Coordinates of C-alpha atoms in Angstrom, one line a residue:
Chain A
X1 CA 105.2 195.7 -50.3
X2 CA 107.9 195.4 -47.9
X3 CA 109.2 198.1 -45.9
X4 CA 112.5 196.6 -45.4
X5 CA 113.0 196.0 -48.8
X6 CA 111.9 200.1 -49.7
X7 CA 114.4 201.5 -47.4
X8 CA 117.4 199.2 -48.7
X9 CA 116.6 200.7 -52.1
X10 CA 116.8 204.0 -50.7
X11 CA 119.7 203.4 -48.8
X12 CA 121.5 202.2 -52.4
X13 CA 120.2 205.3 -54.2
X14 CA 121.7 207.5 -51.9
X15 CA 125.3 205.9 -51.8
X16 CA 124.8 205.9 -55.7
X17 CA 124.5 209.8 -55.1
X18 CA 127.0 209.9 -52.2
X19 CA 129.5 208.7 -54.8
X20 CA 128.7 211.2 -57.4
X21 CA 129.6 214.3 -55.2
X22 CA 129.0 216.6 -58.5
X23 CA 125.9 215.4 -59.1
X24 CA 125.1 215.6 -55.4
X25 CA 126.7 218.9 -55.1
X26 CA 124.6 220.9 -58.2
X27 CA 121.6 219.2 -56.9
X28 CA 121.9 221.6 -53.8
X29 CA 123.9 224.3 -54.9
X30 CA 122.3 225.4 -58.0
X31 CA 119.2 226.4 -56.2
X32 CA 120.8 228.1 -53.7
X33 CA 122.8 230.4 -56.4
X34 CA 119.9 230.6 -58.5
X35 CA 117.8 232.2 -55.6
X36 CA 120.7 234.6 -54.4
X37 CA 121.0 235.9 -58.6
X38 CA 117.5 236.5 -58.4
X39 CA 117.6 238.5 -55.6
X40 CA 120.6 239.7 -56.7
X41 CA 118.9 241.0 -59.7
X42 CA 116.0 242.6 -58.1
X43 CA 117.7 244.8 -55.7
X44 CA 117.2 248.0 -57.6
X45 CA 113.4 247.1 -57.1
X46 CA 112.1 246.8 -53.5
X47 CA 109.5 244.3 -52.5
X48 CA 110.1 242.5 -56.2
X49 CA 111.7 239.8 -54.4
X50 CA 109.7 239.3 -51.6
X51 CA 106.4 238.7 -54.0
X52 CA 108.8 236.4 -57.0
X53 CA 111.4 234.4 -54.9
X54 CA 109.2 232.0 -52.6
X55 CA 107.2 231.1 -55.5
X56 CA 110.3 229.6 -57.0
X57 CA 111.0 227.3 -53.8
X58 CA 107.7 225.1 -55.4
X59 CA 109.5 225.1 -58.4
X60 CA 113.0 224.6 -58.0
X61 CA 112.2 221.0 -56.6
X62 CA 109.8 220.0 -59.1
X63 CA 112.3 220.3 -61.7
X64 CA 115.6 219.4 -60.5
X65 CA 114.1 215.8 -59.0
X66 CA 111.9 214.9 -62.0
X67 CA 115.6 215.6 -64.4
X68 CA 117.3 213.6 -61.7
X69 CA 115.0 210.5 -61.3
X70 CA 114.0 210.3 -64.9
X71 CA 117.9 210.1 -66.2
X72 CA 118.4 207.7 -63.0
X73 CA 115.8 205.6 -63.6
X74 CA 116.0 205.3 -67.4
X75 CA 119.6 203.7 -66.3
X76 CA 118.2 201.1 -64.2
X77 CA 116.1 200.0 -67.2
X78 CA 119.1 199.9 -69.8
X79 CA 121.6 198.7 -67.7
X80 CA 119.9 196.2 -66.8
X81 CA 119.1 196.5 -63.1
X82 CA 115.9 196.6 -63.2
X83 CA 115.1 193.8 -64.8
X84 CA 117.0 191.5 -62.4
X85 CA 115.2 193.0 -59.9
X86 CA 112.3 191.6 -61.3
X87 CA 113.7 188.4 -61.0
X88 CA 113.7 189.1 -57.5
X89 CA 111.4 189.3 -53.9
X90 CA 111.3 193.2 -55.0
X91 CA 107.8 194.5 -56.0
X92 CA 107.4 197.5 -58.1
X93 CA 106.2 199.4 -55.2
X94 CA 109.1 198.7 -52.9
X95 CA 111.3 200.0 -56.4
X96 CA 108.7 203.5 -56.4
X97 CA 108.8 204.3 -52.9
X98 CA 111.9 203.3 -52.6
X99 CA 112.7 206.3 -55.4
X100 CA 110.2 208.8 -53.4
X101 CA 111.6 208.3 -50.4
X102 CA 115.6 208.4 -51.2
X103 CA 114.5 212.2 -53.9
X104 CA 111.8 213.5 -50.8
X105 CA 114.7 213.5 -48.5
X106 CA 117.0 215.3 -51.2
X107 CA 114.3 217.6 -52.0
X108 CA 113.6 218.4 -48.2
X109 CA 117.5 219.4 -47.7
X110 CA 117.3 221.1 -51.0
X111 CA 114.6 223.6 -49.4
X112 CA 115.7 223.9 -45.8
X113 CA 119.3 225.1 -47.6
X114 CA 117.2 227.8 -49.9
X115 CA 114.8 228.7 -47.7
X116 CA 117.5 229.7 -45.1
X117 CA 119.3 231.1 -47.2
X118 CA 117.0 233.1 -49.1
X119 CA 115.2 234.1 -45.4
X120 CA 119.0 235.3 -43.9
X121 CA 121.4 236.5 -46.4
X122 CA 119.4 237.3 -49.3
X123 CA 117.3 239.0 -47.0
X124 CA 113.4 237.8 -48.4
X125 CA 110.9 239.3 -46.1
X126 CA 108.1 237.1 -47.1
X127 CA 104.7 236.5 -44.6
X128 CA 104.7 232.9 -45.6
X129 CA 105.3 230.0 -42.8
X130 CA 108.5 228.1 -43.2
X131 CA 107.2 225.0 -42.4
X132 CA 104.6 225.5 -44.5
X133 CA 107.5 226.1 -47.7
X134 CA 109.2 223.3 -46.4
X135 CA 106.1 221.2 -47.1
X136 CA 105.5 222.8 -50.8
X137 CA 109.3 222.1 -51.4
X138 CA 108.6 218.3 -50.0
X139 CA 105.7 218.2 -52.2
X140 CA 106.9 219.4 -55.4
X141 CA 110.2 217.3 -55.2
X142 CA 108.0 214.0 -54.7
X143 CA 106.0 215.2 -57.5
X144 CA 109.4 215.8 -60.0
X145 CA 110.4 212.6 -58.5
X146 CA 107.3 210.9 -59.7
X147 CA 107.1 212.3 -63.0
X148 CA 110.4 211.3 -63.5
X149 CA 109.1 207.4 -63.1
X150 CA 106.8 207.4 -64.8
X151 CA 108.0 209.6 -68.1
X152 CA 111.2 207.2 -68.1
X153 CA 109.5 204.7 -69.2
X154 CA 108.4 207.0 -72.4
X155 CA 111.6 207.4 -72.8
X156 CA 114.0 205.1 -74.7
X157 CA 117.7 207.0 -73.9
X158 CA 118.8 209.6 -71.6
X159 CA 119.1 212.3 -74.3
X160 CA 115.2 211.8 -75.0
X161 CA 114.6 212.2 -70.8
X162 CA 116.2 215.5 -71.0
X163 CA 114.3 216.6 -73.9
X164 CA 110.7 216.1 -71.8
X165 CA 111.6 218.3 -69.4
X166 CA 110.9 222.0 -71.5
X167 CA 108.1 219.6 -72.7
X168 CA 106.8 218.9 -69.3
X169 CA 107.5 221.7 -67.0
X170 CA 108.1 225.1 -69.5
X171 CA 104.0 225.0 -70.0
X172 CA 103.6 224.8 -66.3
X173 CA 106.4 227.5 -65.9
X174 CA 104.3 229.9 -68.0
X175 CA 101.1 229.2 -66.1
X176 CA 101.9 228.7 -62.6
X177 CA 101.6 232.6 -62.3
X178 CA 105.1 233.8 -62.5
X179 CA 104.8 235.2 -65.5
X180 CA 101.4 236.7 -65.1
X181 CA 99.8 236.3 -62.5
X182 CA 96.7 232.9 -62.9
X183 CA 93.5 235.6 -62.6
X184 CA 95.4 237.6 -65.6
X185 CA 95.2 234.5 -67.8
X186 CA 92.6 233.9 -70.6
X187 CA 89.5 231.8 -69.1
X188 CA 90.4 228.8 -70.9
X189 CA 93.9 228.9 -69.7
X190 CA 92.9 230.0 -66.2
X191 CA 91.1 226.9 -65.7
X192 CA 93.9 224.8 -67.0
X193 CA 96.5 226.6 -64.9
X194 CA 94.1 226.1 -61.7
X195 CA 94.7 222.7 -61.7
X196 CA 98.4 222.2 -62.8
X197 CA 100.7 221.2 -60.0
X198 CA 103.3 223.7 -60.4
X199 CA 100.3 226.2 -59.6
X200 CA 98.9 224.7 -56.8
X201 CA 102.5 224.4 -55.1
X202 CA 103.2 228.3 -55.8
X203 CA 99.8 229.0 -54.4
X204 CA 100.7 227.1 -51.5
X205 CA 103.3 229.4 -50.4
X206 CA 101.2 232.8 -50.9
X207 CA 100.7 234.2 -47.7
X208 CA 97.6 235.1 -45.9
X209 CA 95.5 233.2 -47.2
X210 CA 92.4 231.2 -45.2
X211 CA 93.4 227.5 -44.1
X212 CA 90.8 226.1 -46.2
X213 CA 92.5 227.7 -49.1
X214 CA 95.7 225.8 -48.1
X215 CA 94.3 223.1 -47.8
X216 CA 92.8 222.7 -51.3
X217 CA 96.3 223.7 -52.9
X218 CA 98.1 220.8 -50.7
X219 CA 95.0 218.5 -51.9
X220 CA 95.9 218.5 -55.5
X221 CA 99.7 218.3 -55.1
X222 CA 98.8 215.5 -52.8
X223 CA 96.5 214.0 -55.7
X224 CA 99.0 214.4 -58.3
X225 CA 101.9 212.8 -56.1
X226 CA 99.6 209.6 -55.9
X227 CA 98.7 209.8 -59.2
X228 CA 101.9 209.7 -60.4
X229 CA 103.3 207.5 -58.6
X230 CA 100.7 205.0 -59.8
X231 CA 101.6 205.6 -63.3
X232 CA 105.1 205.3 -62.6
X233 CA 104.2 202.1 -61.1
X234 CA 102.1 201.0 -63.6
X235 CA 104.5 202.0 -66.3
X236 CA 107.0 199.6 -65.2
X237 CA 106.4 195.9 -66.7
X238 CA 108.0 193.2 -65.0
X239 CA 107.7 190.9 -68.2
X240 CA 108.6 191.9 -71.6
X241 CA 105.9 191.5 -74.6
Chain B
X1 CA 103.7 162.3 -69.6
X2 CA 105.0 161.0 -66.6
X3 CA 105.4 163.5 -63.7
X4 CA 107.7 166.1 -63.9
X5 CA 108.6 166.2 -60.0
X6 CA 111.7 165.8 -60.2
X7 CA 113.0 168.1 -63.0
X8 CA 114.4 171.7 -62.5
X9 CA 112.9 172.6 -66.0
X10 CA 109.8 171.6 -68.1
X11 CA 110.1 173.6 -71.4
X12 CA 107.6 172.3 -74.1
X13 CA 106.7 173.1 -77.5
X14 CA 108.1 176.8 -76.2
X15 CA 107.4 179.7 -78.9
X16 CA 108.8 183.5 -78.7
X17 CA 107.0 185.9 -81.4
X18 CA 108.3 190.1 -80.6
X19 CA 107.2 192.1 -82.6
X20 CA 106.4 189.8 -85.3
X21 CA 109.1 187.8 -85.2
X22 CA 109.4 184.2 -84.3
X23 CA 112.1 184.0 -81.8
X24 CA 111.6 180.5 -80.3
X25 CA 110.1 178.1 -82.4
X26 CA 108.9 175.2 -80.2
X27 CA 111.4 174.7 -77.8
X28 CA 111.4 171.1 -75.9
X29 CA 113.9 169.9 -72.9
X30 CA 113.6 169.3 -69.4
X31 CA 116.5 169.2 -67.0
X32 CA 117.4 167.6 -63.6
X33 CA 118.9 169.0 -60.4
X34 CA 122.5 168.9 -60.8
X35 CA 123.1 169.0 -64.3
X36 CA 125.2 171.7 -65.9
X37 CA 124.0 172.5 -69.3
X38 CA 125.7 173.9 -72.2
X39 CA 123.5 176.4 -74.2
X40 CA 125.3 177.0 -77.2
X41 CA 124.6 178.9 -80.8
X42 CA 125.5 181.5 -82.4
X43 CA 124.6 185.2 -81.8
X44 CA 120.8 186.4 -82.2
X45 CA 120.1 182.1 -81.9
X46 CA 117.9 183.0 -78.7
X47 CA 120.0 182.1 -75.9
X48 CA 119.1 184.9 -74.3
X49 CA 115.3 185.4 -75.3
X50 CA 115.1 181.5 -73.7
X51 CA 117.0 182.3 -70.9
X52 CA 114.5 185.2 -70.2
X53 CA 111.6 183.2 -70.7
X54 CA 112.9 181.1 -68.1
X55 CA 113.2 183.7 -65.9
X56 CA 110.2 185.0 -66.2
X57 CA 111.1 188.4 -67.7
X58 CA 109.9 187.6 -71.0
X59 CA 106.3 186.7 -72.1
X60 CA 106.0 183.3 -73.2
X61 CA 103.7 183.0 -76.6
X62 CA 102.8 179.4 -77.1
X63 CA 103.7 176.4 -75.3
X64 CA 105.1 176.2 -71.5
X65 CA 108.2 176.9 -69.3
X66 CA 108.0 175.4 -66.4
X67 CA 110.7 175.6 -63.3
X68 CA 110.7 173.4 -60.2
X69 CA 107.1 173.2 -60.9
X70 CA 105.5 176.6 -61.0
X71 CA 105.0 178.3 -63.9
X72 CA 108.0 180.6 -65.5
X73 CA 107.5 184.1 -63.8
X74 CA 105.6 183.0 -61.2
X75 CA 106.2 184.9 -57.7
X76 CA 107.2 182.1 -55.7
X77 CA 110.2 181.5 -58.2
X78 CA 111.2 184.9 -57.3
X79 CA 115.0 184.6 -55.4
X80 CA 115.4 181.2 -56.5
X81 CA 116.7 181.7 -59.9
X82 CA 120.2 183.1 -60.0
X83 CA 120.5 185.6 -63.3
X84 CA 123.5 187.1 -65.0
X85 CA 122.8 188.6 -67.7
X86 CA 124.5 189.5 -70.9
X87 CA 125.2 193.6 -69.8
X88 CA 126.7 193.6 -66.3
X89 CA 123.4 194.2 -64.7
X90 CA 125.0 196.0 -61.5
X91 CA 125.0 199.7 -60.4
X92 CA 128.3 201.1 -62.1
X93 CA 128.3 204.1 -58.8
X94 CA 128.2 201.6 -56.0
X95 CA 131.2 199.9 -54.7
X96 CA 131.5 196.0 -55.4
X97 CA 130.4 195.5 -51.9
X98 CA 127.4 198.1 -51.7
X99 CA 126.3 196.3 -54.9
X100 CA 126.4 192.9 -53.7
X101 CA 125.0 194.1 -50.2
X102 CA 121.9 195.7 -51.6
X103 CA 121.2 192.8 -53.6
X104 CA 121.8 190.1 -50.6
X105 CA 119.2 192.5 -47.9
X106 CA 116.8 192.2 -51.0
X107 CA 117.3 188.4 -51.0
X108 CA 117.3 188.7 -47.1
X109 CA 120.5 186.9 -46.3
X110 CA 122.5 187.9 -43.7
X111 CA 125.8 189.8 -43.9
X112 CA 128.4 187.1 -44.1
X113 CA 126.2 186.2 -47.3
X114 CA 128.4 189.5 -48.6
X115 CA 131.6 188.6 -47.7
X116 CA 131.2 184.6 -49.0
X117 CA 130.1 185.9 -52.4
X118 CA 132.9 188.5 -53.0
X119 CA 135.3 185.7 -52.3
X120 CA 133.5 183.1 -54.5
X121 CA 134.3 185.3 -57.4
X122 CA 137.6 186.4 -55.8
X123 CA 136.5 189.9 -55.3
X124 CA 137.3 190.7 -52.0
X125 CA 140.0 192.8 -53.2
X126 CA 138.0 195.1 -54.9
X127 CA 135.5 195.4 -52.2
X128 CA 135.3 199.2 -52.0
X129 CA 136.3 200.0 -55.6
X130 CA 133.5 201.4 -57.8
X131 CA 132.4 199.0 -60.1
X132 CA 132.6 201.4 -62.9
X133 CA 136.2 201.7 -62.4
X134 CA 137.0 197.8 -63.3
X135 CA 137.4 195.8 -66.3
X136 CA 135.0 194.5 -68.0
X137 CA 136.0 190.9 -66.8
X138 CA 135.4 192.0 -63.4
X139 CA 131.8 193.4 -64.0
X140 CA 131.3 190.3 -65.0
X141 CA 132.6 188.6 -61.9
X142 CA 130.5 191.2 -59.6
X143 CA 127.3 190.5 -62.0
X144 CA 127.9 186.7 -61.5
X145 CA 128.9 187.4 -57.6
X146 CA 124.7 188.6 -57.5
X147 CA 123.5 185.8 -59.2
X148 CA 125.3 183.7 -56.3
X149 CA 123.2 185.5 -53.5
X150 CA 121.8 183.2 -51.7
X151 CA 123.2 180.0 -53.6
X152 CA 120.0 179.8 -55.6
X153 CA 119.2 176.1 -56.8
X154 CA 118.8 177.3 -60.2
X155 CA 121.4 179.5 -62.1
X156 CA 121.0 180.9 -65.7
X157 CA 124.1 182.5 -66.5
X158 CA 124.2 184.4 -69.9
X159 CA 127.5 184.5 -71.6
X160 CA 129.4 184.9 -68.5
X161 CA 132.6 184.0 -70.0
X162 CA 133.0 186.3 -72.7
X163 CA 135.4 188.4 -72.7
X164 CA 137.8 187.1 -69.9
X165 CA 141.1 185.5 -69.9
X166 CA 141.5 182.0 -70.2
X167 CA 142.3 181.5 -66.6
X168 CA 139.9 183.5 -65.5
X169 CA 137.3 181.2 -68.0
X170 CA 138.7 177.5 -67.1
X171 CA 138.2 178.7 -62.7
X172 CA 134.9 179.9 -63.4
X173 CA 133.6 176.9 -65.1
X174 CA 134.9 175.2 -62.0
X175 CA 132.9 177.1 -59.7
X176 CA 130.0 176.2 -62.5
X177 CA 130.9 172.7 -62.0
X178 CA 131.5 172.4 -58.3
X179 CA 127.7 174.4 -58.3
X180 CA 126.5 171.6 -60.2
X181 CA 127.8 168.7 -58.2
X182 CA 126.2 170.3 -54.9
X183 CA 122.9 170.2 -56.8
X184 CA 122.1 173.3 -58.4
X185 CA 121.0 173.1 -62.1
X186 CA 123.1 175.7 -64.1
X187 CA 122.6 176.7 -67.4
X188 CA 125.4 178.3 -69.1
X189 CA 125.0 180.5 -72.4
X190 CA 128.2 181.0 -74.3
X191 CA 128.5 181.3 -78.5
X192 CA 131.8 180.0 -78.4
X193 CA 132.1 176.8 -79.8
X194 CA 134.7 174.7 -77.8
X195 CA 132.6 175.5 -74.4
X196 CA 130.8 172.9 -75.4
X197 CA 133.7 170.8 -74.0
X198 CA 133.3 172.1 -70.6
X199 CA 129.1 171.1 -69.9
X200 CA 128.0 167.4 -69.4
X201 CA 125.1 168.1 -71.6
X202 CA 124.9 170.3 -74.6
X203 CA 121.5 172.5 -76.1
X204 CA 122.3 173.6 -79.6
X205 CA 120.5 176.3 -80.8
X206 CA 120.1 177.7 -84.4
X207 CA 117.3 180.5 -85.8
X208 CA 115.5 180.0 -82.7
X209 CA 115.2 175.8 -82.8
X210 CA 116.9 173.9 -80.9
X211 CA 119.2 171.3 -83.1
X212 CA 120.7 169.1 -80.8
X213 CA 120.3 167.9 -77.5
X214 CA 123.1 165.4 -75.7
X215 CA 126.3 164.9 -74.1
X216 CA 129.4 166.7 -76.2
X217 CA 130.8 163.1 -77.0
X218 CA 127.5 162.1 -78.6
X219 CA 127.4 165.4 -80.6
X220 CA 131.2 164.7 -82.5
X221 CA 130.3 161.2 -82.6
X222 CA 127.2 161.6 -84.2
X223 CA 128.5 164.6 -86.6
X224 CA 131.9 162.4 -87.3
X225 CA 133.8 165.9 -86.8
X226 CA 136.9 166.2 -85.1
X227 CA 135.9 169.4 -83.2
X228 CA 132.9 171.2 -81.6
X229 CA 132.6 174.2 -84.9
X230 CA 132.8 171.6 -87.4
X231 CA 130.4 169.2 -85.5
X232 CA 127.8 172.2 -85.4
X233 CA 128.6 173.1 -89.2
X234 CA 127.6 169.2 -90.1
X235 CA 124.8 169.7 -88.2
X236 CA 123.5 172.7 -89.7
X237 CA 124.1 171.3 -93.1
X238 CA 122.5 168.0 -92.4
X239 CA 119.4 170.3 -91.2
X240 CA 119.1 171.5 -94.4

C-alpha cells in the first residue's frame, strides 16, 4: 500500500465530484433541509426535536455515502477503470482507502454543515458534545462508504445499487430506535438491533451517558468500518475467472 | 525450447474456458521487442479475451502467457504494459488532463510526462475539457494517451481505431509504427480487414484459434487472393 498512490485517488474522486456541482451540491444540502423540515415539523411539540433530530446526524451519513460510493464505484467497474488499474502499481487497498478517505472528508463537511445548523437556526438544545457527533457523522459516512464497496460488487448496474439501499439500510432504520425506542423491541429483535451499526452510531450521540458506554458504541462502528472495508477489498478481483 | 530471453511474449498452448465456454483454444506465438503485430478476426474471435490474458486481467486455464519473462499478471509486469481497451476506460467527469494526470502520479512519472502524452495524441487542445463532452474518436485518443504513460515497452491496444476518420487512423498507426521502431512491442487489435496492411506481422484469429501467423504479403500470397477479406475467407474455407 502506498500512501502516495491513496491520496492521488482521493484527489481524482474529489475533482470527479468537484465537476458534478449537483451531485456535490444534494450531497450537502439535502441533509441540511431535511434536518430544518424536521424541526420544522415538530415545533408544535416542544423537546420532540431535541430527543429525534441528533439521532438522524448518525444516519444521514450512513446513507447518503453508501448511495454515493456504491453507484460511483459500480462505474469504475463498467467503465472500465478499474480494470486498467489493475494493470497498474495500484493495489486494491490504495483503490479502498483511497474511496474512505475522499467520502470521510465529504461526510465530515456534511456534519459540521448540519450540526451547525441544526445547533443555531433550528435551534436543537441537545446535551450531546459536538465533537463527539462530529465523530458519529465521520463514522457512519466511512461506514456508508464501505458498504457501498463492497455491495457494488453484488451489483451488476446502477439501477440494481439503488435498489440495495431500502434493502440495506430500511431494516436498520426500523431498528436503530427511532421508531421505537431498542429496550421497546421484542428480545429477539433487541439483540439484533444491539449490534447493527446504524444503532450503535445513534447511541453514540445520546447524551449522558458513562464514557465506557461510549466507548463500546464507537467500538462496533469502528469494527464494522474495518470489516467492511475488508469485504469491499476482498470483493474486488483483479483477474477475471 | 531454446530460451525465451529475448522475446516480449511467450504464449503456448494458451486456453480460455468462462463459464463453460472455450474461448482460446491453444494459442501459440511468441514475439520480439520491436515488432508491431496485427491481431486481426472478426468480432467475439477473442482478441480481446487474449489481449486480457496477456495482461493479466483474465485467468488463464491451460497452457502459459508469458511477458518479458514473468508470468502474465504477475506484479512486477504491473506499469509496464500499456492497455487500451475496447470501452474508453477513462473517467468521463475529469478533464483530459486530470485524467491523464492521475494516471501518470500512479505510474509515478513526473509532470511533463502529462503534457508529452496530451500532445502525442494531439490533445493538448482539449486539456481542460471534460472527457464526457468529446467524441467518441477523442475518448479514444485520451484512453490511448494513458496507455502511453510512461512509454511502457509493451503496448496492447484493443481496437483503437475504430470508429475514427481515416486521417485520424493512417497518423495513429504511425505513432504505432514510430513506437515500434524505438523498441516497444505493440500489439494492435482491429476486426477490420485491410489493417492488416498497416502491421509487419499478422495473427489471425477465428472461434478462438489462431489461423495464421506471418507477414501480410505471405498471407495473400499463400491464399492467392487479391485482398486482405478474401485472403481470410480462403483461409477459413481451406480450414474446413
Amino acid at each position: 500500500m502506498s500512501l502516495r498512490r491513496t491520496l492521488l485517488t482521493t484527489r481524482r474522486i474529489l475533482e470527479q465530484l468537484r465537476h458534478d456541482p449537483r451531485t456535490l451540491a444534494l450531497l450537502l444540502l439535502v441533509p441540511t433541509a431535511l434536518m430544518g423540515l424536521l424541526a420544522w415539523s415538530l415545533t408544535n411539540r416542544p423537546g420532540a426535536f431535541d430527543s429525534v433530530g441528533p439521532k438522524l446526524l448518525g444516519v444521514f451519513p450512513l446513507i447518503v455515502m453508501f448511495l454515493v460510493t456504491s453507484v460511483i464505484t459500480l462505474r469504475e467497474r463498467t467503465v472500465g477503470t478499474l480494470e486498467r488499474l489493475f494493470t497498474l502499481p495500484l493495489t486494491k487497498a490504495d483503490f479502498v482507502a483511497g474511496y474512505a478517505i475522499a467520502f470521510g472528508a465529504l461526510a465530515l463537511v456534511q456534519s459540521v454543515l448540519v450540526s451547525v445548523l441544526s445547533y443555531s437556526w433550528y435551534g436543537l438544545a441537545h446535551q450531546g458534545v459536538p465533537w463527539r457527533i462530529s465523530a458519529v457523522a465521520l463514522c457512519a459516512g466511512l461506514l456508508g462508504t464501505a458498504f457501498g464497496l463492497a455491495l457494488s460488487a453484488v451489483a451488476h448496474t446502477e439501477f440494481q445499487a439503488v435498489q440495495f439501499m431500502p434493502a440495506f439500510i430500511l431494516p436498520q432504520l426500523l431498528l436503530c430506535g427511532l421508531v421505537i425506542p431498542v429496550s421497546q423491541l421484542p428480545s429477539a429483535l433487541r439483540a439484533v438491533a444491539k449490534v447493527l451499526p446504524m444503532t450503535a452510531a445513534v447511541h453514540a450521540i445520546n447524551p449522558l451517558q458513562s464514557n465506557q458506554y461510549y466507548v463500546g458504541q464507537f467500538a462496533i462502528l469502528l469494527a464494522y468500518i474495518f470489516a467492511a472495508l475488508v469485504a469491499g477489498a476482498s470483493t474486488i478481483r483483479r483477474v477475471t475467472k | 525450447m531454446d530460451s525465451s530471453d529475448h522475446s516480449t511474449f511467450d504464449v503456448s498452448n494458451l486456453r480460455v474456458v468462462r463459464s463453460g465456454h472455450e474461448i482460446l483454444k491453444s494459442i501459440s506465438f511468441r514475439a520480439a521487442p520491436g515488432e508491431l503485430i496485427g491481431l486481426l478476426g472478426p468480432s467475439g474471435s477473442g482478441k480481446s479475451t487474449l489481449m486480457r490474458s496477456l495482461l493479466g486481467v483474465q485467468a488463464i486455464t491451460d497452457g502459459s502467457a508469458r511477458i518479458m519473462n514473468c508470468a502474465a499478471g504477475s506484479r512486477s509486469l504491473r506499469g509496464k504494459l500499456g492497455y487500451m481497451a475496447q470501452s474508453a476506460a477513462v473517467y468521463l467527469d475529469l478533464t483530459v488532463e486530470e485524467n491523464i494526470r492521475y494516471f501518470t502520479g500512479v505510474l509515478a512519472q513526473g509532470p511533463s510526462e502529462v503534457a508529452r502524452v496530451m500532445d502525442v495524441v494531439a490533445l493538448t487542445p482539449f486539456a481542460d475539457r471534460l472527457v464526457a463532452s468529446l467524441s467518441g474518436g477523442e475518448r479514444a485518443r485520451v484512453s490511448l494517451g494513458v496507455a502511453l504513460v510512461g512509454s511502457p515497452p509493451v503496448l496492447i491496444l484493443d481496437e483503437p481505431t475504430v470508429g475514427l476518420d481515416p486521417i485520424l487512423r493512417r497518423d495513429l498507426w504511425h505513432t504505432f509504427d514510430d513506437l515500434a521502431k524505438s523498441g516497444a512491442t505493440v500489439i494492435v487489435s482491429s476486426h477490420v480487414m485491410d489493417e492488416a496492411a498497416r502491421c509487419a506481422r499478422l495473427l489471425l484469429l477465428r472461434d478462438g484459434a489462431l489461423l495464421f501467423d506471418g507477414t501480410p504479403a505471405s498471407l495473400l500470397a499463400a491464399s492467392k487472393a487479391s485482398g486482405y477479406d478474401e485472403a481470410f475467407e480462403r483461409l477459413i474455407e481451406g480450414d474446413r
